[in-house]
């Protein structure tokens, strides 16, 4: 795990490698915050969003972000959208039932990436822009608990994003890493550049 004092150096070393990244699900809560933080940390020399629709950004910081619109039912036809990237972040899905999260993890294993990390957060704490009443209620519940109680079952999206990026910039000898909610808290709090 990245130690707080090592992170600036790890990030700098990572930047120097001019890596490229694609993000799946950049229109969602996690993907949106991830993209913002990637731009703020200036970690990659090329950023591509891959989604089922084109997104519109007003801010100047997003002007060099590339976008590829693909049909997720026919991904074989869109292999070129994924090619030429060193790193990929997948923030796709809505619920485990709909997205088949366990199934996705099994399929990722088959793809034989040099290295990959699976993040398994608890309830994501965020100000979701769209309306999901039941999720809103669960978030309110966890938001009202003392932090030490909520810690085990929930996590701010900003902490998940920090953990994803801190993990990515840290060279790892491990081919596969699984991060549960506690591990995400530990890695995501390793610095405070992003306020939850
Ligand atoms: N919310 C939670 O409390 C929670 C807890 C634990 C784990 N997770 C998992 O964490 C991940 C991210 O969650 P989130 O809350 O950030 O997600 P989110 O806000 O619901 O965003 C989902 C993203 O996936 C895209 N997407 C959904 N269905 C799709 C489809 N059939 N084809 C193509 N794109 C599709 C959406 O694109 P469009 O904008 O085009 O719809 C959006 O970019 C998900 O895998 C979720 O299961 C969530």
Coordinates of C-alpha atoms and ligand atoms in Angstrom, one line a residue:
X1 CA 0.0 0.0 0.0
X2 CA 1.1 3.5 -0.8
X3 CA 2.4 5.3 2.3
X4 CA 1.4 9.0 2.6
X5 CA 4.9 10.3 2.2
X6 CA 5.6 8.2 -0.8
X7 CA 2.6 9.2 -2.8
X8 CA 3.8 12.5 -4.3
X9 CA 6.9 10.7 -5.6
X10 CA 4.9 7.8 -6.9
X11 CA 2.6 10.2 -8.7
X12 CA 5.5 12.1 -10.2
X13 CA 7.2 8.9 -11.4
X14 CA 3.8 7.8 -12.9
X15 CA 3.3 11.1 -14.7
X16 CA 6.8 10.8 -16.3
X17 CA 5.7 7.6 -18.0
X18 CA 3.1 9.5 -20.1
X19 CA 0.5 6.7 -19.8
X20 CA -2.9 6.6 -21.4
X21 CA -6.1 5.7 -19.7
X22 CA -9.7 4.8 -20.6
X23 CA -12.6 5.1 -18.3
X24 CA -15.8 3.2 -18.6
X25 CA -18.8 4.7 -16.8
X26 CA -17.6 8.3 -16.6
X27 CA -21.2 9.6 -16.5
X28 CA -21.8 7.7 -13.2
X29 CA -21.0 9.0 -9.7
X30 CA -17.7 7.1 -9.3
X31 CA -16.6 7.7 -12.9
X32 CA -17.4 11.4 -12.8
X33 CA -15.3 12.0 -9.6
X34 CA -12.6 9.7 -11.0
X35 CA -12.3 11.7 -14.2
X36 CA -12.2 15.0 -12.3
X37 CA -9.4 13.8 -10.0
X38 CA -7.4 12.3 -12.9
X39 CA -7.5 15.7 -14.6
X40 CA -6.6 17.5 -11.4
X41 CA -3.7 15.2 -10.7
X42 CA -2.6 15.3 -14.3
X43 CA -1.7 11.7 -14.2
X44 CA -2.2 10.6 -17.8
X45 CA -1.1 12.0 -21.2
X46 CA -4.2 10.7 -22.9
X47 CA -7.7 10.2 -21.5
X48 CA -10.5 8.4 -23.4
X49 CA -14.0 7.9 -22.1
X50 CA -15.8 4.9 -23.5
X51 CA -19.5 4.9 -23.0
X52 CA -22.9 4.4 -24.7
X53 CA -23.4 8.1 -25.2
X54 CA -21.3 11.2 -25.7
X55 CA -20.9 13.4 -22.7
X56 CA -20.8 17.2 -22.7
X57 CA -18.4 19.2 -20.5
X58 CA -18.2 22.9 -20.2
X59 CA -15.0 23.2 -18.3
X60 CA -11.8 24.0 -20.1
X61 CA -10.0 21.2 -18.2
X62 CA -12.0 18.6 -20.1
X63 CA -11.1 19.9 -23.6
X64 CA -8.6 17.2 -24.4
X65 CA -10.6 14.3 -23.2
X66 CA -11.4 11.9 -26.0
X67 CA -14.6 10.0 -26.3
X68 CA -15.6 6.8 -27.9
X69 CA -19.3 5.8 -28.2
X70 CA -19.7 2.1 -28.3
X71 CA -22.5 -0.5 -28.3
X72 CA -22.0 -2.6 -25.2
X73 CA -24.0 -5.4 -26.7
X74 CA -21.5 -5.7 -29.6
X75 CA -18.2 -4.9 -27.9
X76 CA -16.2 -7.1 -30.3
X77 CA -17.0 -4.6 -33.0
X78 CA -15.4 -1.8 -30.9
X79 CA -12.1 -3.4 -29.9
X80 CA -10.2 -0.5 -31.4
X81 CA -11.7 1.9 -28.9
X82 CA -9.9 0.1 -26.1
X83 CA -6.6 -0.5 -27.9
X84 CA -3.6 1.8 -27.2
X85 CA -4.3 2.4 -23.6
X86 CA -2.0 1.5 -20.7
X87 CA -4.6 1.7 -17.9
X88 CA -8.4 1.2 -17.8
X89 CA -10.9 2.0 -15.1
X90 CA -14.3 0.4 -15.1
X91 CA -17.0 2.2 -13.1
X92 CA -19.9 0.6 -15.0
X93 CA -23.0 -0.8 -13.5
X94 CA -25.9 0.1 -11.4
X95 CA -26.8 -2.7 -9.0
X96 CA -25.2 -6.1 -8.5
X97 CA -28.4 -7.8 -9.8
X98 CA -28.5 -5.8 -13.0
X99 CA -24.8 -5.6 -13.7
X100 CA -23.8 -9.0 -12.5
X101 CA -20.8 -7.8 -10.6
X102 CA -19.4 -11.2 -9.6
X103 CA -19.8 -12.3 -13.2
X104 CA -17.8 -9.3 -14.4
X105 CA -15.0 -10.1 -12.0
X106 CA -14.8 -13.7 -13.4
X107 CA -14.7 -12.4 -17.0
X108 CA -12.0 -9.9 -16.1
X109 CA -9.8 -12.8 -14.8
X110 CA -10.2 -14.4 -18.3
X111 CA -8.8 -11.4 -20.0
X112 CA -5.4 -12.0 -18.5
X113 CA -4.4 -8.4 -17.8
X114 CA -0.8 -7.9 -16.6
X115 CA -2.3 -6.5 -13.5
X116 CA -5.8 -5.7 -12.2
X117 CA -7.5 -4.5 -9.0
X118 CA -11.1 -5.1 -8.0
X119 CA -12.7 -2.6 -5.6
X120 CA -15.6 -3.8 -3.5
X121 CA -16.9 -0.7 -1.7
X122 CA -19.8 -0.8 0.7
X123 CA -22.6 1.8 0.3
X124 CA -21.2 4.7 -1.8
X125 CA -21.7 8.0 0.0
X126 CA -22.3 10.7 -2.6
X127 CA -24.7 13.5 -3.6
X128 CA -26.2 11.5 -6.5
X129 CA -27.5 13.7 -9.2
X130 CA -30.2 11.4 -10.3
X131 CA -33.1 10.3 -8.1
X132 CA -32.9 6.8 -6.5
X133 CA -35.2 7.0 -3.5
X134 CA -34.2 3.7 -1.8
X135 CA -30.4 4.4 -2.3
X136 CA -30.9 7.9 -1.0
X137 CA -32.5 6.5 2.2
X138 CA -29.7 4.0 2.7
X139 CA -27.1 6.8 2.3
X140 CA -29.0 9.0 4.7
X141 CA -29.0 6.2 7.2
X142 CA -25.2 5.6 7.0
X143 CA -24.6 9.3 6.9
X144 CA -26.3 9.7 10.2
X145 CA -24.4 7.0 12.0
X146 CA -21.2 7.7 14.0
X147 CA -18.3 7.5 11.6
X148 CA -16.8 4.5 13.3
X149 CA -20.0 2.5 12.7
X150 CA -20.6 3.7 9.2
X151 CA -16.9 3.0 8.3
X152 CA -17.4 -0.7 8.0
X153 CA -20.4 -0.6 5.6
X154 CA -20.1 2.6 3.6
X155 CA -17.4 4.8 2.0
X156 CA -17.4 8.3 0.3
X157 CA -17.0 8.1 -3.5
X158 CA -14.1 10.5 -3.1
X159 CA -12.3 7.9 -0.9
X160 CA -12.9 5.2 -3.5
X161 CA -11.5 7.3 -6.2
X162 CA -8.4 8.2 -4.2
X163 CA -7.9 4.5 -3.5
X164 CA -8.2 3.7 -7.2
X165 CA -5.6 6.3 -8.2
X166 CA -3.3 5.6 -5.3
X167 CA -3.4 1.9 -6.3
X168 CA -2.8 2.7 -9.9
X169 CA 0.3 4.8 -9.4
X170 CA 1.9 2.3 -7.0
X171 CA 3.8 -0.3 -8.9
X172 CA 2.7 -3.7 -7.6
X173 CA 4.2 -7.1 -7.9
X174 CA 0.8 -8.6 -7.6
X175 CA -1.2 -9.6 -10.6
X176 CA -4.5 -9.3 -8.9
X177 CA -5.6 -7.3 -5.9
X178 CA -9.0 -7.3 -4.2
X179 CA -9.8 -4.3 -2.0
X180 CA -12.8 -4.5 0.3
X181 CA -14.4 -1.6 2.1
X182 CA -11.8 -1.4 4.8
X183 CA -8.9 -1.6 2.4
X184 CA -10.4 1.1 0.3
X185 CA -10.7 3.3 3.4
X186 CA -7.1 2.7 4.3
X187 CA -5.7 3.3 0.8
X188 CA -8.1 6.2 0.1
X189 CA -7.2 8.1 3.2
X190 CA -3.5 7.9 2.4
X191 CA -3.6 11.6 1.4
X192 CA -6.1 14.3 1.5
X193 CA -5.9 16.0 -1.9
X194 CA -9.6 15.2 -2.4
X195 CA -12.0 16.1 0.3
X196 CA -14.8 13.4 0.7
Ligands
LIG1 N1 -24.0 2.8 -5.3 C1 -23.5 2.1 -4.4 O1 -23.8 2.2 -3.1 C2 -22.6 1.0 -4.7 C3 -22.1 0.2 -3.7 C4 -21.1 -0.8 -4.0 C5 -20.7 -1.0 -5.3 N2 -21.3 -0.2 -6.3 C6 -20.8 -0.5 -7.7 O2 -19.9 0.5 -8.0 C7 -19.9 0.8 -9.4 C8 -20.1 2.3 -9.7 O3 -21.3 2.7 -9.0 P1 -21.9 4.1 -9.2 O4 -22.9 4.3 -8.2 O5 -20.8 5.1 -9.4 O6 -22.6 3.9 -10.7 P2 -23.7 4.8 -11.4 O7 -23.7 6.2 -10.9 O8 -25.0 4.1 -11.4 O9 -23.1 4.9 -12.9 C9 -23.2 3.7 -13.7 C10 -22.4 4.0 -15.0 O10 -22.5 2.8 -15.8 C11 -23.1 3.1 -17.0 N3 -24.0 2.0 -17.4 C12 -25.0 1.5 -16.6 N4 -25.6 0.5 -17.3 C13 -25.0 0.4 -18.5 C14 -25.2 -0.4 -19.7 N5 -26.2 -1.3 -19.7 N6 -24.4 -0.2 -20.7 C15 -23.5 0.8 -20.7 N7 -23.2 1.6 -19.7 C16 -24.0 1.4 -18.6 C17 -23.9 4.4 -16.8 O11 -23.9 5.1 -18.0 P3 -25.2 6.0 -18.5 O12 -24.9 7.3 -17.8 O13 -25.1 6.0 -19.9 O14 -26.4 5.4 -17.9 C18 -22.9 5.1 -15.8 O15 -21.8 5.7 -16.5 C19 -21.1 -0.1 -9.9 O16 -20.5 -1.2 -10.5 C20 -21.9 -0.4 -8.7 O17 -22.5 -1.7 -8.8 C21 -22.1 0.7 -6.0

